Short mmCIF file of C-alpha atoms in Angstrom, two decimals:
data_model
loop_
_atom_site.label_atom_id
_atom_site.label_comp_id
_atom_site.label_asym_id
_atom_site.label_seq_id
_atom_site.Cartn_x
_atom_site.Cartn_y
_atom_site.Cartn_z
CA UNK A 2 17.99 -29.78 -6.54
CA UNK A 3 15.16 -27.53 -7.19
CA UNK A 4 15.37 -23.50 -6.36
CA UNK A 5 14.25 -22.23 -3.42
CA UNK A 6 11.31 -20.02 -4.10
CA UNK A 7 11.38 -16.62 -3.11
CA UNK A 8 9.40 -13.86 -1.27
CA UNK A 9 10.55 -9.93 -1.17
CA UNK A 10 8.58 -8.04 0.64
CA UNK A 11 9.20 -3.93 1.19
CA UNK A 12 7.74 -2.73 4.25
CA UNK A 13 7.29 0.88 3.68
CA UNK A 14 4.04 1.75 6.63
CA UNK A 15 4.85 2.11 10.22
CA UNK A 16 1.53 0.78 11.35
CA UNK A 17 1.00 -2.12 13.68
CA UNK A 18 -1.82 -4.08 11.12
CA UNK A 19 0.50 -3.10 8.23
CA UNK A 20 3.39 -4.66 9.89
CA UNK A 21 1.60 -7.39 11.23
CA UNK A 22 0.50 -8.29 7.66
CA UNK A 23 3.63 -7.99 6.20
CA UNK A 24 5.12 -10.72 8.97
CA UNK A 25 2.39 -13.15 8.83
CA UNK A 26 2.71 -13.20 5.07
CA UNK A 27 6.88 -13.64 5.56
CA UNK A 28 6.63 -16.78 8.19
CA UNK A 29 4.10 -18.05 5.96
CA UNK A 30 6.47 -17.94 3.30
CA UNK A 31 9.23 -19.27 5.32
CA UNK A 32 7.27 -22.03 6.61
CA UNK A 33 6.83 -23.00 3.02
CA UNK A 34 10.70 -22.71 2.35
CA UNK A 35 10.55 -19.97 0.72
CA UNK A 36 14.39 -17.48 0.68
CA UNK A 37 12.28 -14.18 2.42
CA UNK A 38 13.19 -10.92 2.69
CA UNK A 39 11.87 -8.03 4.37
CA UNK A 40 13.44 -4.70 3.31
CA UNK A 41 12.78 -1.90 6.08
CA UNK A 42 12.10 1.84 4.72
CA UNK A 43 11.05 4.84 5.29
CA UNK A 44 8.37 4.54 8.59
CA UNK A 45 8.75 0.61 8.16
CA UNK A 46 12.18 0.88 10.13
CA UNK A 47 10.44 1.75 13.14
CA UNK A 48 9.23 -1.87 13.80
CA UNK A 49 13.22 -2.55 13.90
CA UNK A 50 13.96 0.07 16.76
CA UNK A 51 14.69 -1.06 20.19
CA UNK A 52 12.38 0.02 22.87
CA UNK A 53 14.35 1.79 25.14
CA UNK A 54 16.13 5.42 24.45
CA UNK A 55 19.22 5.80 22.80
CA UNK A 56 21.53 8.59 23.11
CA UNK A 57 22.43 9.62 19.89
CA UNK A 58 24.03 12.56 18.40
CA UNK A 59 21.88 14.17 15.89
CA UNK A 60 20.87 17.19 13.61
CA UNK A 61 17.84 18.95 15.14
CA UNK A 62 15.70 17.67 12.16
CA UNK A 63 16.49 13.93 12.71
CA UNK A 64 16.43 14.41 16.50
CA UNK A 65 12.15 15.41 15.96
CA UNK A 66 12.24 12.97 13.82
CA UNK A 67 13.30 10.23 16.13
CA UNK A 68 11.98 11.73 19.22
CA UNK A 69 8.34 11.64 17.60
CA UNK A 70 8.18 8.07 15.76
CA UNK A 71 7.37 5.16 17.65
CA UNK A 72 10.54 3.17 19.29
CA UNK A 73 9.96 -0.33 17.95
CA UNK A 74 7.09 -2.73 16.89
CA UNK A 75 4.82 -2.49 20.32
CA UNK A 76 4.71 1.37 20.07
CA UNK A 77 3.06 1.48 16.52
CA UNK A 78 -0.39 2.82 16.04
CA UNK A 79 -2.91 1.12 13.65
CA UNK A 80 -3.56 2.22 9.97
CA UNK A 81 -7.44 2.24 10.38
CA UNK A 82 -9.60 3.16 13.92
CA UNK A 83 -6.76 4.04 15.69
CA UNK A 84 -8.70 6.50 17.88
CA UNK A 85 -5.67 7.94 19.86
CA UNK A 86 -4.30 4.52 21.01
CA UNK A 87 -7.65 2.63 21.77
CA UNK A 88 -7.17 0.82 18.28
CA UNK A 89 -4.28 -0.84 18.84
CA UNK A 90 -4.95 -1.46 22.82
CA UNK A 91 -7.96 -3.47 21.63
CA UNK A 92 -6.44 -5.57 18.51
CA UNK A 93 -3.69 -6.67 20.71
CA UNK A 94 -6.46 -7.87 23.72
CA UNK A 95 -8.00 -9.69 20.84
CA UNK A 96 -4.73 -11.04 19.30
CA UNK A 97 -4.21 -12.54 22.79
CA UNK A 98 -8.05 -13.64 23.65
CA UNK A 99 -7.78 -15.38 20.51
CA UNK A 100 -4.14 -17.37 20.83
CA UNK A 101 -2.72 -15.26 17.85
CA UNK A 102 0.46 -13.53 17.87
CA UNK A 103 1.52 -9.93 18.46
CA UNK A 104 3.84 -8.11 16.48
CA UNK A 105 7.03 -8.34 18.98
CA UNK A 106 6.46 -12.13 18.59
CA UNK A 107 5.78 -12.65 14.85
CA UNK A 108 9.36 -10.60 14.84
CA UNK A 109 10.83 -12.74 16.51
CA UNK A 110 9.51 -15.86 14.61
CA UNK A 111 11.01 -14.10 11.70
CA UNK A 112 14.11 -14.57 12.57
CA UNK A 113 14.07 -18.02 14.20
CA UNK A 114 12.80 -19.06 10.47
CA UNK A 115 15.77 -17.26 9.16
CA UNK A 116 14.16 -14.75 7.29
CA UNK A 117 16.37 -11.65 6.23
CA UNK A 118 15.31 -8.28 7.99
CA UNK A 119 17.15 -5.16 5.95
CA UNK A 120 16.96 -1.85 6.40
CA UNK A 121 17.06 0.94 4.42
CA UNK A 122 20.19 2.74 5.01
CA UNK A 123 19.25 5.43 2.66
CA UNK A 124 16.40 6.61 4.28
CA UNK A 125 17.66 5.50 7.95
CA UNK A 126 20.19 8.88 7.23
CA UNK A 127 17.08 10.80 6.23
CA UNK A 128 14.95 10.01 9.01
CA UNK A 129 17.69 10.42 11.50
CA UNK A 130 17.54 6.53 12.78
CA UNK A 131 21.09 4.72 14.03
CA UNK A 132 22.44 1.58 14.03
CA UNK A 133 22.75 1.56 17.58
CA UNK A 134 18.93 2.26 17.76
CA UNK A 135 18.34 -0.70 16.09
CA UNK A 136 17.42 -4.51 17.20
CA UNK A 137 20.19 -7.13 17.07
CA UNK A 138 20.07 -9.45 13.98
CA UNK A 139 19.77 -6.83 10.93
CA UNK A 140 21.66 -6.07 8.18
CA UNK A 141 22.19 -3.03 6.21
CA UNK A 142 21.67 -2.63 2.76
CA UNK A 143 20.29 0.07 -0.25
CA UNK A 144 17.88 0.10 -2.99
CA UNK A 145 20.51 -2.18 -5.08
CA UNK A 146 20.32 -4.94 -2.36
CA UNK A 147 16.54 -4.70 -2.93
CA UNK A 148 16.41 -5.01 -6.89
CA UNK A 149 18.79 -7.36 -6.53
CA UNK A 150 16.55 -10.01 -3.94
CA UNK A 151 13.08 -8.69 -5.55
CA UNK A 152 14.14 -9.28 -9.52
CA UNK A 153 13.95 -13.03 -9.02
CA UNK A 154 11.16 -13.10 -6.29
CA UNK A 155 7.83 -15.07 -6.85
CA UNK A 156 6.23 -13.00 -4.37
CA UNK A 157 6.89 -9.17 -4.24
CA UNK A 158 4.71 -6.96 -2.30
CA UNK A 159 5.08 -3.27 -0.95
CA UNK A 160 3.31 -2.74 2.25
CA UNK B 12 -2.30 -26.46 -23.55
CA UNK B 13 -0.24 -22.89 -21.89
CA UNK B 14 -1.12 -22.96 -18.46
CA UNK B 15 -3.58 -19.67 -17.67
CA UNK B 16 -1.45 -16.82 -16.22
CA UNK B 17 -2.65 -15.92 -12.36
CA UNK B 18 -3.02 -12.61 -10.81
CA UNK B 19 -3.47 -12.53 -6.93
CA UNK B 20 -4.39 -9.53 -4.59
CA UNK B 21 -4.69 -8.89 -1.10
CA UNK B 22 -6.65 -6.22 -0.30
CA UNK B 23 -5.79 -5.22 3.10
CA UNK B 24 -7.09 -1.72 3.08
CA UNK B 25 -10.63 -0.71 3.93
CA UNK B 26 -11.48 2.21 1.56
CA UNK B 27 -13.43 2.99 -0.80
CA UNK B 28 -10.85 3.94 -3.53
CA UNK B 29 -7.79 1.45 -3.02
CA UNK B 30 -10.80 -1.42 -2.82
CA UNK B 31 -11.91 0.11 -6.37
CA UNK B 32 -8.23 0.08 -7.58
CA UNK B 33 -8.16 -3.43 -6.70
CA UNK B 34 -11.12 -4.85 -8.62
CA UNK B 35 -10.42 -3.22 -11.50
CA UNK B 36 -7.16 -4.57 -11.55
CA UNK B 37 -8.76 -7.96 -10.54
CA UNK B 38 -11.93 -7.44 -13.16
CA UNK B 39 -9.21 -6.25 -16.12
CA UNK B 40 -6.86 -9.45 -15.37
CA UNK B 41 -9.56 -11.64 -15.50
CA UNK B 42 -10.99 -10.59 -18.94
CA UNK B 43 -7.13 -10.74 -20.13
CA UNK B 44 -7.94 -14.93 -18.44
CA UNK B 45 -6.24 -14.63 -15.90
CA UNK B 46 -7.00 -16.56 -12.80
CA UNK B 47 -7.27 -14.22 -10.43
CA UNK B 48 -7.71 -14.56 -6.65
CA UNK B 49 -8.79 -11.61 -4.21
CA UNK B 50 -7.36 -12.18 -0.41
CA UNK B 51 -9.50 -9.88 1.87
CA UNK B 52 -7.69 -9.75 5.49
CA UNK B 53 -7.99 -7.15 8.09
CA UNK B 54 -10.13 -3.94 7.00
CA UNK B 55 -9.71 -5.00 3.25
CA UNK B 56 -12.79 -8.07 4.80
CA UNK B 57 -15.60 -5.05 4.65
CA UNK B 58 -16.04 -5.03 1.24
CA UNK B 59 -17.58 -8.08 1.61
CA UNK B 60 -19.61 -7.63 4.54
CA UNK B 61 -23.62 -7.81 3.76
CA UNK B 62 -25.05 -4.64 4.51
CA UNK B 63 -27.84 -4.89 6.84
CA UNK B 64 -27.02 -5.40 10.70
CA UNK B 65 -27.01 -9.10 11.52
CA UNK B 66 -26.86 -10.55 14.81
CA UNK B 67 -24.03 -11.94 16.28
CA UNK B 68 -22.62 -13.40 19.42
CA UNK B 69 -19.06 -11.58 20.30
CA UNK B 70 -17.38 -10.25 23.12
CA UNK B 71 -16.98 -7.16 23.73
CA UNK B 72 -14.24 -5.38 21.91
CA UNK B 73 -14.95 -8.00 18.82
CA UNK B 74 -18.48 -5.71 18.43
CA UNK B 75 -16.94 -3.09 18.87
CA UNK B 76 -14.70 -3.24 15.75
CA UNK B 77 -17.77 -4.93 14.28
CA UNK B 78 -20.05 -1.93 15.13
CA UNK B 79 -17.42 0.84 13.67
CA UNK B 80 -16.45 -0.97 10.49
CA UNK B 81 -18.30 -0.39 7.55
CA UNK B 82 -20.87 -2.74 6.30
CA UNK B 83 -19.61 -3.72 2.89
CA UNK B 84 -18.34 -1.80 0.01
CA UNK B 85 -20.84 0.74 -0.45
CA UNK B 86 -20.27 2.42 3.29
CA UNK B 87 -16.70 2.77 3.08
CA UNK B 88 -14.77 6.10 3.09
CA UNK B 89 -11.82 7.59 0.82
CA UNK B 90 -8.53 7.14 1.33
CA UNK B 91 -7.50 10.79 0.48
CA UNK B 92 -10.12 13.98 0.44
CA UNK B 93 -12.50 12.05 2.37
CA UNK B 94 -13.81 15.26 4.28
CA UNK B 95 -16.01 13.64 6.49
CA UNK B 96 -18.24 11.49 3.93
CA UNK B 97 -18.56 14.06 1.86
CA UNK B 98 -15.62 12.59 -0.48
CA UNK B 99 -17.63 9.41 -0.99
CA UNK B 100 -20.17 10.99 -2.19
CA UNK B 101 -18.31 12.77 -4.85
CA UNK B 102 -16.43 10.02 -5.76
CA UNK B 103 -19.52 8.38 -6.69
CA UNK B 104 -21.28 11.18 -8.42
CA UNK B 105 -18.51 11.18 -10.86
CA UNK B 106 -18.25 7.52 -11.54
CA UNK B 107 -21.93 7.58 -12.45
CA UNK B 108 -21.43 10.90 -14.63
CA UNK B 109 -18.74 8.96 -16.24
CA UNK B 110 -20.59 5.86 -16.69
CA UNK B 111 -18.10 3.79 -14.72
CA UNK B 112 -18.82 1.23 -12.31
CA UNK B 113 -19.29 1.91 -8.42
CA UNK B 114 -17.63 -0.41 -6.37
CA UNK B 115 -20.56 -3.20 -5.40
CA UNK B 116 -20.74 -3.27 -9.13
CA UNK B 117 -17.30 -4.18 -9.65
CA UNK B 118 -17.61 -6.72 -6.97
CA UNK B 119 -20.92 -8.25 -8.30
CA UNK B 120 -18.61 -8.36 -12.04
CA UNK B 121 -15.45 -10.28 -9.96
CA UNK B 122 -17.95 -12.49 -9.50
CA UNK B 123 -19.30 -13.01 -12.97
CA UNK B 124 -15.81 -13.07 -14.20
CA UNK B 125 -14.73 -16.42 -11.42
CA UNK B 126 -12.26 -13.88 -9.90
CA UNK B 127 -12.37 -16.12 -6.28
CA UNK B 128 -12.63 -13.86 -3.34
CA UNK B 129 -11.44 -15.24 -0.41
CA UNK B 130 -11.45 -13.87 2.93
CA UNK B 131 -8.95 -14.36 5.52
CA UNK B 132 -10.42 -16.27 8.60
CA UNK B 133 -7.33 -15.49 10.94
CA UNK B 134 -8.64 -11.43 10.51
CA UNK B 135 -11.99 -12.35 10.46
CA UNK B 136 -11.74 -13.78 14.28
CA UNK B 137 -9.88 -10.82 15.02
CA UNK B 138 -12.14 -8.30 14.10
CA UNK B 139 -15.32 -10.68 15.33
CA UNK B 140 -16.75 -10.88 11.82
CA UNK B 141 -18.65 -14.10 11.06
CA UNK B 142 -19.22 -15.92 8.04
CA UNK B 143 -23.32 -15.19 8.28
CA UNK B 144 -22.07 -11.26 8.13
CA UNK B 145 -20.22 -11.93 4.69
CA UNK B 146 -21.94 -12.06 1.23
CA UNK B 147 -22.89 -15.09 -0.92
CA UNK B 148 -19.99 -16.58 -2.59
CA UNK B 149 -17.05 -16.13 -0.66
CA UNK B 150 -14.40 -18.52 0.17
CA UNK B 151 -12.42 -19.05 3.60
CA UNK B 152 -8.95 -19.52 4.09
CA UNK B 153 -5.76 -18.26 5.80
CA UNK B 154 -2.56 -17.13 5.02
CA UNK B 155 -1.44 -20.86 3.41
CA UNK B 156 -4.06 -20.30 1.03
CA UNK B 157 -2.61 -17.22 0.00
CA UNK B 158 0.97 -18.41 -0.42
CA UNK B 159 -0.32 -21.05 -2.45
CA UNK B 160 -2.37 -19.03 -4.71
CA UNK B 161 0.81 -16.42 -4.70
CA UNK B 162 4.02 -18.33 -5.45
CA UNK B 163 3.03 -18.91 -9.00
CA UNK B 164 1.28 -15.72 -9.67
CA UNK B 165 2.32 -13.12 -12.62
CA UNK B 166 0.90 -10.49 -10.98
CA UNK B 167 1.25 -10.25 -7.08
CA UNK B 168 -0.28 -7.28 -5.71
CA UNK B 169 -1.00 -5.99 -1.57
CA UNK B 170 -3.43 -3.02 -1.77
CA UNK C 17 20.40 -11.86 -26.58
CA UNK C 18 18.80 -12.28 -23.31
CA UNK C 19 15.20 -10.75 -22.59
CA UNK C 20 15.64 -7.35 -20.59
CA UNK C 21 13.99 -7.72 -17.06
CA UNK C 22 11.10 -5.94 -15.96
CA UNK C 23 9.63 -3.79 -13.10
CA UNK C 24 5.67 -2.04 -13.17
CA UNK C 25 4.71 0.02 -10.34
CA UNK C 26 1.25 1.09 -10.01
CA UNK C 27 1.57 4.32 -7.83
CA UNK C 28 -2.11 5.05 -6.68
CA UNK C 29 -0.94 6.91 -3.32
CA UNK C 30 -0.54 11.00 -3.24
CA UNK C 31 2.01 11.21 -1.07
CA UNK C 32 5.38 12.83 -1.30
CA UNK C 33 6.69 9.53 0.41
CA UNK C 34 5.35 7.28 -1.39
CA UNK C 35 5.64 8.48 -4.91
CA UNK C 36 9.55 8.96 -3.36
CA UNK C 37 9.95 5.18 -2.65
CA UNK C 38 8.05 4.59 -6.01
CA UNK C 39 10.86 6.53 -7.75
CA UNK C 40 13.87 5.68 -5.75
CA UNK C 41 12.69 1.78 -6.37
CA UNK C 42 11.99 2.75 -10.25
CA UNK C 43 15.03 4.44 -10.95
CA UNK C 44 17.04 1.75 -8.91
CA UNK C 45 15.52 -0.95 -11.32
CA UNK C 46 15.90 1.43 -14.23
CA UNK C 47 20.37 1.67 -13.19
CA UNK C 48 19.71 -2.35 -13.41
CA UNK C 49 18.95 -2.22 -16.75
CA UNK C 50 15.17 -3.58 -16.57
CA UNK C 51 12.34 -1.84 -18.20
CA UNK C 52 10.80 0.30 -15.78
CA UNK C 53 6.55 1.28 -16.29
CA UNK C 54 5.58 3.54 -13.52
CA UNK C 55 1.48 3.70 -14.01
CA UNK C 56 0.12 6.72 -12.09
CA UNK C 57 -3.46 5.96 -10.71
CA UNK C 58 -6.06 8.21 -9.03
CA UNK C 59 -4.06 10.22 -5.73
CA UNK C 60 -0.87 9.16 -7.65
CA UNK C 61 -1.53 11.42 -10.98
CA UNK C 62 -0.73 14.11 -9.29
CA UNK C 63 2.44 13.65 -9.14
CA UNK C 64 2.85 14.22 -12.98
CA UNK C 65 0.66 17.61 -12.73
CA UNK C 66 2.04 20.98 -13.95
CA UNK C 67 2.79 23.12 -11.13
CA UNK C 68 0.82 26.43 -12.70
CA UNK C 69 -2.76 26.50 -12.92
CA UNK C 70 -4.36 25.73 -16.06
CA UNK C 71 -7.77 26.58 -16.71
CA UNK C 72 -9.79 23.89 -17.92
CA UNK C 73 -13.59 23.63 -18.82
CA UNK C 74 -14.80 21.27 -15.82
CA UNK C 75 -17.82 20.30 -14.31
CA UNK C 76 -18.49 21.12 -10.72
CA UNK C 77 -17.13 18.07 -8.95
CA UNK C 78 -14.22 17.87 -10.77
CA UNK C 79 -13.40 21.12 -10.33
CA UNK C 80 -13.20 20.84 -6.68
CA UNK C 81 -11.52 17.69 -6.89
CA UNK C 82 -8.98 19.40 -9.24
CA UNK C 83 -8.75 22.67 -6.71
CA UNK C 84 -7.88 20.50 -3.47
CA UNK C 85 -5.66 18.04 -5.26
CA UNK C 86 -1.81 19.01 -4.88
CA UNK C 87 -0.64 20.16 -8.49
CA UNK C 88 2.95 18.74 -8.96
CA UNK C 89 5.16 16.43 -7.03
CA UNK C 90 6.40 19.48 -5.16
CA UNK C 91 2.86 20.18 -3.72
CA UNK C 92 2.76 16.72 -1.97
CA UNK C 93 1.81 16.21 2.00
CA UNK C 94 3.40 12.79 4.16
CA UNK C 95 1.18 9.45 4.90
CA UNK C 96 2.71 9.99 8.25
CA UNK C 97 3.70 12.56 10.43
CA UNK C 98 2.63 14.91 7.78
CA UNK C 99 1.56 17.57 10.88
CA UNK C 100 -0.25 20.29 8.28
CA UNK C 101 2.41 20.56 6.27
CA UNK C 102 5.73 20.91 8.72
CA UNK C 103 6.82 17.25 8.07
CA UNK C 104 7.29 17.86 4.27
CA UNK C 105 9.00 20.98 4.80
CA UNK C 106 11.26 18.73 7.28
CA UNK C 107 11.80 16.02 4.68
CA UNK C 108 12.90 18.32 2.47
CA UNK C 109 15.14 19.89 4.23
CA UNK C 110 16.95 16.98 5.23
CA UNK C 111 17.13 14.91 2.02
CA UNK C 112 19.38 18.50 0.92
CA UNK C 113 21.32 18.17 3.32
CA UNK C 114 22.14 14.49 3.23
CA UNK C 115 22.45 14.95 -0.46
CA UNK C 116 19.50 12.85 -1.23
CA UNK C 117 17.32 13.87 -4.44
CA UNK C 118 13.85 15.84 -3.98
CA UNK C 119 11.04 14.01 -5.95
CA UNK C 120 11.04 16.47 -8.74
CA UNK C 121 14.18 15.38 -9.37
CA UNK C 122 13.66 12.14 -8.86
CA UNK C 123 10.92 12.28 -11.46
CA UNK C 124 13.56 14.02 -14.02
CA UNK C 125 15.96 11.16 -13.73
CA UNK C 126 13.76 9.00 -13.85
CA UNK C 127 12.36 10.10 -17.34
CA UNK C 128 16.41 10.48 -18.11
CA UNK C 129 16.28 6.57 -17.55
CA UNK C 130 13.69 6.33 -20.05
CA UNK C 131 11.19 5.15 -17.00
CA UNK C 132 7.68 4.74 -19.01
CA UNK C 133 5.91 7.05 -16.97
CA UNK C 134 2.27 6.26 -17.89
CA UNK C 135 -1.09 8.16 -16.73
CA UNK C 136 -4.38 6.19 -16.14
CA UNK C 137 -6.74 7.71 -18.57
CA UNK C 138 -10.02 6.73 -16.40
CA UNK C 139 -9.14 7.87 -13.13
CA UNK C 140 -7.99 11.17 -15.33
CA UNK C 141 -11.70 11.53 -15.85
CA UNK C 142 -13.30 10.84 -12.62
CA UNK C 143 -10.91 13.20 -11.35
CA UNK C 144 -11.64 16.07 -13.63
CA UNK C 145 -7.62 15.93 -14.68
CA UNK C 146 -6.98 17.14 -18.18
CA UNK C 147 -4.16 16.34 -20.60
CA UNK C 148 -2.73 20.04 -21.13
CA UNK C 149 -2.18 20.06 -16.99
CA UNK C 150 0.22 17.36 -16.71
CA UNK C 151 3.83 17.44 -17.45
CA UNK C 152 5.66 16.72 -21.18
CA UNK C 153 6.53 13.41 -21.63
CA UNK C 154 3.78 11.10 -20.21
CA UNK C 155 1.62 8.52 -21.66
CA UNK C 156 -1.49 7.68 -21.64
CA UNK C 157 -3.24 4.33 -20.62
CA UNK C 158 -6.07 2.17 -19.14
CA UNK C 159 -5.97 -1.08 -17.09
CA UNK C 160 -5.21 -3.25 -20.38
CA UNK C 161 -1.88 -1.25 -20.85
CA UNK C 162 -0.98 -2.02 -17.20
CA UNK C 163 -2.01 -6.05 -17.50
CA UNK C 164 -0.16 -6.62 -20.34
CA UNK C 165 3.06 -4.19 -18.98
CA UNK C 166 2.55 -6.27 -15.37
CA UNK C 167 1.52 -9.78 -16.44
CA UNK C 168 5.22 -10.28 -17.94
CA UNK C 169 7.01 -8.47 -14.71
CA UNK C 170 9.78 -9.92 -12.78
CA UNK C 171 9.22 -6.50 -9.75
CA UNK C 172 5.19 -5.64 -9.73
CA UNK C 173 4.24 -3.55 -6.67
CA UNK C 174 1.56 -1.52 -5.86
CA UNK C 175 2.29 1.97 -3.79
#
């Protein structure tokens, strides 16, 4: 039996189009049975965060940190004409005028197509973000996880 | 006969110096025969946009991206020190002092060189650009294209 | 004996993020024994500049572009939450306390790792960045040096 091929993607931006990119491009993968990953970092984990507040207990650094960054995929402003919120207001009216899918959604596609959300535990202490902030369904893992998926990858790509 | 080594890019970003990083990673691949692809999606599509105003028939918030995007390579801004245009305009003073090549000539040499530029028609209906707003010698496809193109490249690249 | 694995990062982005994850990733590859090119591209040179000021015979534009551009990895803003200069100062503070390595020091180990830490020689001179201002220990390089680094890569990524 033939390898599965594989796709390793790093999601590094916290912006909606960035994300959006990086999910189309995974369930594309996946629906070409491709292994995927997508390895969460830095202001990429913020697409993983659940919408509502947690109470956590916190450093004052982390707690700005948190309070100020965007509480999960829907929240996340766009890389490019963003204009204070109109940007992504707009993109998602056109993502529904024209049948495509938001970001929620294409998250959620992800993991009916089984592919592997990680996040960056590393930089999850540095920017203050816990577990319990986090959506169900992700596991944990360092920059060794990451060489370790990416070093036999077909498709590698840092977004 | 060794089969050709492939180099793929998408170029998702819309500015003037990541665009310029990309063809002359494309343009340098290809004279090294490589067969190299360019996927344009989201803001990365206005480097290819011809640039006189052409008429279109959108809705609403579709011309209004259209209207605010830049019209192909030679309007686009810098990613960094982009002071209000005035970045631009260094950025291509120096190239000429240099004798290096301005963006639209980079593209016009992707072309001379068979590097395939394809833009993403999932972004383009998004963003309300149509095919008559693109340049000569483009080709259409969507994310399947890329994946294609991708899973047996050398060099995979998302700029 | 088996071929060593490889990783090439093109690090075209100036900020102290980025060029963080660009390190952390390269140094992570570098532990797993692969052979680790780090090729530092327009924003991303900066990152290998001297911290003092040198004084170099420039033209005009490169001058300014050599004033406004951060000298050393220390010098570095955010791509996010940057707020004129408070979200560095925050990042910094809490990768000491978490015990997490400042990018100088990434940039050390990394060189301790015998990371090829490589400086594009054409964006050097549209720039206006000389030789004598960046730090010991760096090569230098065009596009060719990166193709032929990249086209035999196992991890290529672009940040």
């Amino acid at each position: 039996m033939a390898e599965k091929k594989k796709t390793t993607i790093v999601l590094f931006s916290g912006e909606y189009d960035k994300a959006m990119a990086a999910y189309i491009i995974a369930n594309g993968a996946a629906a070409y049975d491709h292994e995927v990953t997508i390895f969460h970092t830095f202001w990429g984990l913020n697409a993983l965060r659940k919408d509502e507040q947690i109470t956590v207990n916190k450093g004052f650094m982390e707690k700005m940190f948190g309070k100020f960054m965007p509480r999960g995929a829907d929240k996340m402003g766009l890389s490019n004409m963003n204009y204070l919120g109109m940007g992504p207001k707009m993109i998602k009216k056109v993502i529904k005028k024209h049948n495509a899918m938001p970001l929620p959604d294409l998250i959620d596609l992800a993991k009916e197509l089984d592919v592997k959300l990680i996040a960056c535990t590393m930089t999850m202490d540095l920017l203050g973000i816990e577990q319990k902030e986090m959506m169900d369904g992700v596991d944990y893992g360092g920059v060794a996880a990451y060489i370790g998926d990416a070093e036999g990858g077909n498709i590698n790509l840092f977004i």
